[in-house]
mmCIF file of C-alpha atoms in Angstrom:
data_model
loop_
_atom_site.group_PDB
_atom_site.id
_atom_site.type_symbol
_atom_site.label_atom_id
_atom_site.label_comp_id
_atom_site.label_asym_id
_atom_site.label_seq_id
_atom_site.Cartn_x
_atom_site.Cartn_y
_atom_site.Cartn_z
ATOM 1 C CA SER A 1 25.559 -67.450 2.298
ATOM 2 C CA SER A 2 26.042 -68.177 -1.224
ATOM 3 C CA SER A 3 22.387 -68.488 -1.931
ATOM 4 C CA SER A 4 21.646 -65.283 0.119
ATOM 5 C CA SER A 5 23.982 -63.334 -2.331
ATOM 6 C CA ASN A 6 22.679 -64.975 -5.273
ATOM 7 C CA SER A 7 19.374 -64.247 -4.392
ATOM 8 C CA SER A 8 20.492 -60.247 -3.497
ATOM 9 C CA SER A 9 22.346 -60.065 -6.867
ATOM 10 C CA SER A 10 19.534 -61.353 -8.590
ATOM 11 C CA SER A 11 16.877 -58.989 -7.131
ATOM 12 C CA ASN A 12 19.490 -55.880 -7.828
ATOM 13 C CA SER A 13 19.350 -56.997 -11.414
ATOM 14 C CA SER A 14 15.960 -57.331 -11.730
ATOM 15 C CA SER A 15 15.140 -53.720 -10.183
ATOM 16 C CA SER A 16 18.103 -52.260 -12.404
ATOM 17 C CA SER A 17 16.375 -53.669 -15.071
ATOM 18 C CA ASN A 18 12.796 -52.058 -14.188
ATOM 19 C CA SER A 19 14.427 -49.036 -13.573
ATOM 20 C CA SER A 20 15.930 -48.928 -17.343
ATOM 21 C CA GLU A 21 12.781 -49.238 -18.848
ATOM 22 C CA PRO A 22 11.375 -45.802 -20.254
ATOM 23 C CA GLU A 23 8.367 -44.108 -18.475
ATOM 24 C CA LYS A 24 4.901 -44.310 -20.081
ATOM 25 C CA ILE A 25 3.283 -41.274 -21.100
ATOM 26 C CA VAL A 26 0.277 -40.558 -22.899
ATOM 27 C CA ILE A 27 -0.729 -37.369 -24.003
ATOM 28 C CA LEU A 28 -4.650 -36.843 -25.174
ATOM 29 C CA GLY A 29 -4.983 -33.452 -27.088
ATOM 30 C CA SER A 30 -3.278 -31.827 -30.310
ATOM 31 C CA GLY A 31 -3.688 -28.468 -29.173
ATOM 32 C CA TRP A 32 -1.297 -25.797 -27.620
ATOM 33 C CA ALA A 33 -1.040 -27.758 -23.856
ATOM 34 C CA ALA A 34 -0.568 -30.935 -25.565
ATOM 35 C CA LEU A 35 2.260 -29.692 -27.723
ATOM 36 C CA SER A 36 3.889 -28.122 -25.058
ATOM 37 C CA ALA A 37 3.475 -31.504 -22.881
ATOM 38 C CA LEU A 38 4.887 -33.242 -25.785
ATOM 39 C CA ARG A 39 7.960 -30.885 -26.002
ATOM 40 C CA LYS A 40 8.790 -30.995 -22.346
ATOM 41 C CA CYS A 41 8.739 -34.735 -22.015
ATOM 42 C CA ALA A 42 10.825 -35.638 -24.764
ATOM 43 C CA SER A 43 13.725 -36.793 -23.206
ATOM 44 C CA PRO A 44 15.593 -40.168 -23.378
ATOM 45 C CA ASP A 45 14.076 -41.812 -20.291
ATOM 46 C CA LYS A 46 10.540 -41.604 -21.573
ATOM 47 C CA SER A 47 8.172 -43.094 -24.405
ATOM 48 C CA ILE A 48 5.361 -41.242 -25.542
ATOM 49 C CA VAL A 49 2.084 -41.859 -27.137
ATOM 50 C CA VAL A 50 0.090 -38.702 -28.669
ATOM 51 C CA VAL A 51 -3.708 -39.864 -28.988
ATOM 52 C CA SER A 52 -6.000 -37.495 -30.846
ATOM 53 C CA PRO A 53 -8.736 -37.771 -33.796
ATOM 54 C CA ARG A 54 -7.416 -34.289 -35.287
ATOM 55 C CA PRO A 55 -3.990 -35.119 -37.068
ATOM 56 C CA ARG A 56 -2.892 -31.330 -37.146
ATOM 57 C CA PHE A 57 -1.995 -28.849 -34.630
ATOM 58 C CA LEU A 58 -4.026 -25.843 -35.323
ATOM 59 C CA TYR A 59 -2.162 -22.253 -34.976
ATOM 60 C CA THR A 60 -5.835 -20.777 -33.860
ATOM 61 C CA PRO A 61 -4.525 -16.862 -33.978
ATOM 62 C CA LEU A 62 -4.217 -17.246 -37.639
ATOM 63 C CA LEU A 63 -7.875 -18.602 -38.358
ATOM 64 C CA ALA A 64 -9.059 -14.870 -38.525
ATOM 65 C CA SER A 65 -6.629 -14.584 -41.239
ATOM 66 C CA SER A 66 -7.599 -17.593 -43.188
ATOM 67 C CA SER A 67 -11.200 -17.100 -43.104
ATOM 68 C CA VAL A 68 -10.670 -13.841 -45.160
ATOM 69 C CA GLY A 69 -8.065 -15.153 -47.485
ATOM 70 C CA THR A 70 -4.975 -13.618 -46.307
ATOM 71 C CA ILE A 71 -3.370 -16.880 -45.785
ATOM 72 C CA THR A 72 -4.494 -20.365 -47.020
ATOM 73 C CA LEU A 73 -5.864 -22.479 -44.286
ATOM 74 C CA ARG A 74 -2.737 -24.890 -44.624
ATOM 75 C CA SER A 75 -0.700 -22.289 -43.769
ATOM 76 C CA ALA A 76 -2.466 -22.191 -40.378
ATOM 77 C CA CYS A 77 -2.007 -25.894 -39.651
ATOM 78 C CA GLU A 78 0.971 -28.424 -39.126
ATOM 79 C CA PRO A 79 0.893 -32.120 -39.385
ATOM 80 C CA LEU A 80 0.986 -33.492 -36.072
ATOM 81 C CA ARG A 81 3.082 -36.440 -37.001
ATOM 82 C CA ALA A 82 6.118 -34.143 -38.124
ATOM 83 C CA LEU A 83 5.753 -32.928 -34.517
ATOM 84 C CA VAL A 84 5.631 -36.249 -33.296
ATOM 85 C CA GLU A 85 8.536 -37.343 -34.856
ATOM 86 C CA ARG A 86 10.469 -34.807 -34.168
ATOM 87 C CA ALA A 87 10.266 -35.131 -30.725
ATOM 88 C CA ALA A 88 11.158 -38.856 -31.196
ATOM 89 C CA GLU A 89 14.680 -37.580 -31.970
ATOM 90 C CA THR A 90 15.055 -36.805 -28.277
ATOM 91 C CA ALA A 91 12.880 -39.222 -26.477
ATOM 92 C CA SER A 92 13.008 -42.854 -26.054
ATOM 93 C CA SER A 93 9.944 -43.515 -28.691
ATOM 94 C CA ALA A 94 7.138 -40.867 -29.580
ATOM 95 C CA THR A 95 4.211 -42.276 -31.766
ATOM 96 C CA PHE A 96 0.912 -40.695 -33.031
ATOM 97 C CA VAL A 97 -2.440 -42.475 -32.590
ATOM 98 C CA ARG A 98 -5.416 -41.089 -34.567
ATOM 99 C CA ALA A 99 -8.079 -41.935 -32.373
ATOM 100 C CA ASP A 100 -10.948 -40.842 -29.503
ATOM 101 C CA ALA A 101 -10.048 -41.333 -26.134
ATOM 102 C CA ARG A 102 -13.175 -43.314 -24.648
ATOM 103 C CA GLU A 103 -12.280 -44.505 -21.474
ATOM 104 C CA ILE A 104 -9.679 -44.174 -18.418
ATOM 105 C CA ASP A 105 -9.043 -46.931 -16.182
ATOM 106 C CA THR A 106 -7.050 -45.313 -13.343
ATOM 107 C CA VAL A 107 -6.428 -48.158 -11.187
ATOM 108 C CA ARG A 108 -4.944 -50.130 -13.819
ATOM 109 C CA LYS A 109 -3.299 -47.060 -15.686
ATOM 110 C CA THR A 110 -4.889 -47.840 -19.266
ATOM 111 C CA VAL A 111 -6.754 -45.678 -22.046
ATOM 112 C CA LEU A 112 -9.190 -46.976 -24.055
ATOM 113 C CA ALA A 113 -9.358 -45.737 -27.482
ATOM 114 C CA THR A 114 -11.522 -45.967 -30.298
ATOM 115 C CA THR A 115 -10.134 -45.160 -34.110
ATOM 116 C CA ASP A 116 -11.989 -42.950 -36.479
ATOM 117 C CA SER A 117 -12.706 -45.559 -39.532
ATOM 118 C CA HIS A 118 -13.187 -48.994 -38.266
ATOM 119 C CA ARG A 119 -13.905 -48.146 -34.415
ATOM 120 C CA THR A 120 -11.295 -50.340 -33.618
ATOM 121 C CA ARG A 121 -10.494 -50.710 -30.076
ATOM 122 C CA LEU A 122 -6.988 -49.892 -28.664
ATOM 123 C CA GLU A 123 -6.113 -50.231 -25.198
ATOM 124 C CA LEU A 124 -2.859 -47.900 -23.937
ATOM 125 C CA SER A 125 -0.896 -48.248 -20.760
ATOM 126 C CA TYR A 126 0.611 -45.161 -19.030
ATOM 127 C CA ASP A 127 2.571 -43.951 -16.036
ATOM 128 C CA LYS A 128 1.552 -40.584 -16.403
ATOM 129 C CA LEU A 129 -1.290 -39.130 -18.214
ATOM 130 C CA VAL A 130 -1.426 -35.953 -19.798
ATOM 131 C CA ILE A 131 -5.227 -34.621 -20.597
ATOM 132 C CA ALA A 132 -5.188 -31.696 -22.811
ATOM 133 C CA VAL A 133 -8.287 -32.248 -25.056
ATOM 134 C CA GLY A 134 -9.484 -28.700 -25.203
ATOM 135 C CA SER A 135 -12.814 -27.489 -24.558
ATOM 136 C CA GLN A 136 -16.194 -26.217 -26.447
ATOM 137 C CA PRO A 137 -16.805 -22.641 -27.389
ATOM 138 C CA ASN A 138 -18.696 -20.837 -24.953
ATOM 139 C CA THR A 139 -22.169 -19.651 -25.988
ATOM 140 C CA PHE A 140 -23.035 -17.991 -22.416
ATOM 141 C CA ASN A 141 -26.296 -19.425 -22.349
ATOM 142 C CA ILE A 142 -27.328 -17.271 -25.401
ATOM 143 C CA PRO A 143 -30.710 -18.827 -26.866
ATOM 144 C CA GLY A 144 -29.939 -19.448 -30.529
ATOM 145 C CA SER A 145 -25.875 -18.537 -30.510
ATOM 146 C CA LYS A 146 -25.378 -22.602 -30.891
ATOM 147 C CA ASP A 147 -27.376 -23.003 -34.088
ATOM 148 C CA HIS A 148 -26.932 -19.662 -35.981
ATOM 149 C CA ALA A 149 -23.501 -18.031 -34.548
ATOM 150 C CA LEU A 150 -19.997 -18.452 -36.475
ATOM 151 C CA PHE A 151 -17.638 -19.923 -34.075
ATOM 152 C CA LEU A 152 -13.634 -19.686 -35.166
ATOM 153 C CA LYS A 153 -11.744 -22.431 -33.210
ATOM 154 C CA GLU A 154 -11.340 -25.113 -35.503
ATOM 155 C CA ALA A 155 -10.161 -25.310 -38.991
ATOM 156 C CA GLU A 156 -13.895 -26.060 -40.227
ATOM 157 C CA ASP A 157 -15.013 -22.768 -38.943
ATOM 158 C CA SER A 158 -12.590 -20.745 -40.679
ATOM 159 C CA ALA A 159 -13.598 -22.768 -44.222
ATOM 160 C CA LYS A 160 -17.576 -21.913 -43.155
ATOM 161 C CA LEU A 161 -16.684 -18.168 -42.493
ATOM 162 C CA HIS A 162 -14.999 -17.720 -45.315
ATOM 163 C CA ALA A 163 -17.567 -19.477 -47.538
ATOM 164 C CA ARG A 164 -20.075 -16.898 -45.744
ATOM 165 C CA LEU A 165 -18.308 -13.862 -46.507
ATOM 166 C CA LEU A 166 -18.120 -14.784 -50.419
ATOM 167 C CA HIS A 167 -21.929 -15.745 -50.231
ATOM 168 C CA ASN A 168 -22.388 -11.958 -48.517
ATOM 169 C CA LEU A 169 -20.148 -10.471 -51.368
ATOM 170 C CA GLU A 170 -22.051 -12.166 -54.495
ATOM 171 C CA GLN A 171 -25.195 -11.148 -52.792
ATOM 172 C CA ALA A 172 -24.119 -7.635 -52.536
ATOM 173 C CA ALA A 173 -22.688 -7.038 -55.916
ATOM 174 C CA ALA A 174 -25.992 -8.732 -57.387
ATOM 175 C CA LEU A 175 -27.899 -6.026 -55.420
ATOM 176 C CA LEU A 176 -25.499 -3.032 -56.669
ATOM 177 C CA ARG A 177 -25.368 -3.919 -60.242
ATOM 178 C CA HIS A 178 -28.807 -5.549 -60.707
ATOM 179 C CA GLY A 179 -30.924 -4.248 -58.018
ATOM 180 C CA ARG A 180 -34.140 -5.689 -56.989
ATOM 181 C CA LYS A 181 -36.191 -7.286 -59.347
ATOM 182 C CA GLY A 182 -39.434 -5.402 -60.015
ATOM 183 C CA VAL A 183 -38.413 -2.183 -57.967
ATOM 184 C CA GLU A 184 -38.402 0.926 -59.421
ATOM 185 C CA ASP A 185 -35.026 2.512 -59.240
ATOM 186 C CA ASP A 186 -35.717 5.466 -57.491
ATOM 187 C CA GLU A 187 -34.069 7.141 -54.482
ATOM 188 C CA ASP A 188 -35.661 4.937 -51.952
ATOM 189 C CA ASN A 189 -35.024 1.880 -53.803
ATOM 190 C CA GLU A 190 -31.487 2.790 -53.740
ATOM 191 C CA MET A 191 -31.368 3.498 -49.976
ATOM 192 C CA GLU A 192 -33.213 0.295 -49.280
ATOM 193 C CA MET A 193 -30.273 -1.457 -51.247
ATOM 194 C CA GLU A 194 -27.312 0.458 -49.659
ATOM 195 C CA LYS A 195 -29.172 -0.579 -46.267
ATOM 196 C CA GLU A 196 -29.263 -4.241 -47.629
ATOM 197 C CA ILE A 197 -25.841 -4.227 -48.356
ATOM 198 C CA ASP A 198 -24.714 -2.955 -44.983
ATOM 199 C CA ARG A 199 -26.712 -5.431 -43.595
ATOM 200 C CA LEU A 200 -25.013 -8.176 -45.558
ATOM 201 C CA LEU A 201 -21.321 -7.471 -44.934
ATOM 202 C CA THR A 202 -18.937 -4.541 -43.613
ATOM 203 C CA VAL A 203 -14.884 -5.149 -43.699
ATOM 204 C CA GLN A 204 -12.732 -3.376 -41.290
ATOM 205 C CA GLY A 205 -15.515 -1.010 -40.868
ATOM 206 C CA LYS A 206 -15.457 0.262 -44.806
ATOM 207 C CA HIS A 207 -18.322 0.255 -47.026
ATOM 208 C CA VAL A 208 -18.115 -2.799 -49.129
ATOM 209 C CA GLY A 209 -20.574 -1.892 -51.682
ATOM 210 C CA ARG A 210 -18.054 1.169 -52.907
ATOM 211 C CA ALA A 211 -15.227 -1.400 -53.663
ATOM 212 C CA ILE A 212 -17.879 -3.572 -55.387
ATOM 213 C CA ARG A 213 -19.384 -0.683 -57.406
ATOM 214 C CA ASP A 214 -16.023 0.308 -58.760
ATOM 215 C CA GLY A 215 -15.213 -3.228 -60.033
ATOM 216 C CA ARG A 216 -12.795 -4.371 -57.329
ATOM 217 C CA ASP A 217 -14.739 -7.206 -55.387
ATOM 218 C CA SER A 218 -12.424 -9.588 -56.528
ATOM 219 C CA GLU A 219 -9.753 -8.271 -53.650
ATOM 220 C CA PHE A 220 -12.110 -9.594 -51.114
ATOM 221 C CA VAL A 221 -12.170 -12.876 -52.345
#
């Protein structure tokens, strides 16, 4: 009877030790859904690992403002490590791994990830897995849109659009101030330049050429 009581007590102790271990949660992604999952899962009985190749959380609604210079691009980003460290204050643990998730083994409950620099392979075990990697911009199968359109989803897209705006402004300024080389300055040439400027850039429905002609093109930079 004593041996049976000892075995029962040992089984109880082992089960209690297993139940005391924090639940392992792996979150793939660093966008709105991933951040929401991180905040909701941050509790003392959970150990969280966030996996993403992007080390920042991006406020996508601010990308349009950063592309035209209303705010800086840095203002639209927040370091992901700071958000994870904030979650670690309430969770059992919370860490960020900058890597790409490559494979998911649902039987062994593991995620295979590789780092961006040295392609180091990492195997992360989980009890629960949150897949919040986002999606690619929808081109609606429009021919040429993927190669020529300017999307606005990532920080790099905002920088690319900003550079294109400045390039078009410089072209418009050159046309207004110097005209086309080898073309006589007549009414037809003036109308042609106005059409070219309209094609190059329109900001909030206003003719940018007038602002440039008045010497106020720096307001758009």
